[in-house]
Short mmCIF file of C-alpha atoms in Angstrom, two decimals:
data_model
loop_
_atom_site.label_atom_id
_atom_site.label_comp_id
_atom_site.label_asym_id
_atom_site.label_seq_id
_atom_site.Cartn_x
_atom_site.Cartn_y
_atom_site.Cartn_z
CA PRO K 1 13.38 -7.19 12.39
CA VAL K 2 11.77 -5.55 9.79
CA GLY K 3 12.86 -1.77 8.95
CA ALA K 4 12.06 1.10 5.92
CA THR K 5 14.54 3.19 4.65
CA LEU K 6 13.98 5.76 1.87
CA VAL K 7 16.53 7.75 0.07
CA GLY K 8 15.83 11.22 -2.42
CA GLU K 9 14.20 14.43 -2.22
CA ASP K 10 11.55 14.66 1.04
CA ALA K 11 11.95 11.31 1.94
CA GLY K 12 12.58 12.95 5.92
CA GLU K 13 8.62 13.98 5.04
CA GLN K 14 7.66 10.26 4.51
CA ILE K 15 9.66 8.34 6.76
CA ALA K 16 7.68 9.67 9.21
CA PHE K 17 4.42 7.43 8.23
CA TRP K 18 7.10 3.91 8.21
CA ALA K 19 8.76 4.95 11.77
CA LEU K 20 4.81 5.03 13.33
CA ALA K 21 3.88 1.98 11.07
CA LEU K 22 6.91 0.03 12.60
CA SER K 23 6.69 1.03 16.06
CA ALA K 24 3.08 0.53 16.29
CA ARG K 25 3.88 -2.93 14.72
CA LEU K 26 0.88 -2.37 11.72
CA LYS K 27 0.36 -4.98 9.63
CA MET K 28 1.46 -4.42 6.32
CA SER K 29 -2.56 -5.09 5.12
CA ALA K 30 -3.25 -2.16 7.80
CA VAL K 31 -0.58 0.06 6.08
CA ALA K 32 -1.87 -0.86 2.60
CA GLY K 33 -5.54 0.06 3.75
CA THR K 34 -4.69 4.05 5.43
CA VAL K 35 -6.83 6.55 4.42
CA LEU K 36 -4.05 9.24 3.41
CA PRO K 37 -4.76 13.12 2.12
CA TYR K 38 -4.51 13.25 -1.60
CA PRO K 39 -2.09 14.30 -3.48
CA THR K 40 1.18 13.79 -1.36
CA ARG K 41 3.98 12.21 -1.48
CA ALA K 42 3.15 10.12 1.63
CA GLU K 43 0.70 8.57 -0.75
CA LEU K 44 3.70 6.63 -2.04
CA SER K 45 3.93 4.77 0.74
CA LYS K 46 0.45 3.50 0.64
CA ARG K 47 0.33 2.48 -2.92
CA ALA K 48 4.10 0.47 -2.03
CA ALA K 49 2.03 -1.09 0.37
CA GLY K 50 -0.63 -2.33 -2.38
CA ALA K 51 2.17 -3.27 -4.27
CA TYR K 52 3.44 -5.20 -1.83
CA PHE K 53 -0.49 -7.40 -2.13
CA SER K 54 -1.42 -6.91 -5.82
CA PRO K 55 1.15 -10.23 -6.50
CA ARG K 56 -1.15 -12.05 -4.21
CA LEU K 57 -3.74 -10.88 -4.71
CA PHE K 58 -4.01 -10.80 -8.60
CA GLY K 59 -2.36 -13.97 -9.21
CA ASN K 60 -5.08 -16.09 -8.25
CA LEU K 61 -6.99 -17.02 -11.26
CA TRP K 62 -10.08 -17.33 -9.14
CA VAL K 63 -9.82 -13.76 -7.96
CA LYS K 64 -8.85 -12.52 -11.94
CA ARG K 65 -12.38 -13.68 -12.69
CA VAL K 66 -14.11 -12.38 -9.84
CA VAL K 67 -12.69 -8.91 -10.93
CA ARG K 68 -13.63 -9.22 -14.59
CA ALA K 69 -17.20 -10.06 -13.74
CA VAL K 70 -17.28 -7.23 -11.21
CA GLN K 71 -16.17 -4.90 -14.41
CA ARG K 72 -18.72 -5.95 -16.20
CA PHE K 73 -21.22 -4.30 -13.65
CA VAL K 74 -19.41 -1.63 -12.50
CA PRO K 75 -19.00 1.70 -15.12
#
């Protein structure tokens, strides 16, 4: 079983997002791809999900090279 715990100011505002994600059995990729209104504290949930993928994605040498190549062409 997987769960979520939030502690701090406005934790009650943010936990609803995770309660929905858990009850719907969403994958972490779906959580990371969620478009949320910005700026809100709920955006932190999306950033947390994105942080889950960062080591996997950017730990790969091939991916790093592709990202560098794309950055040369994108202003």
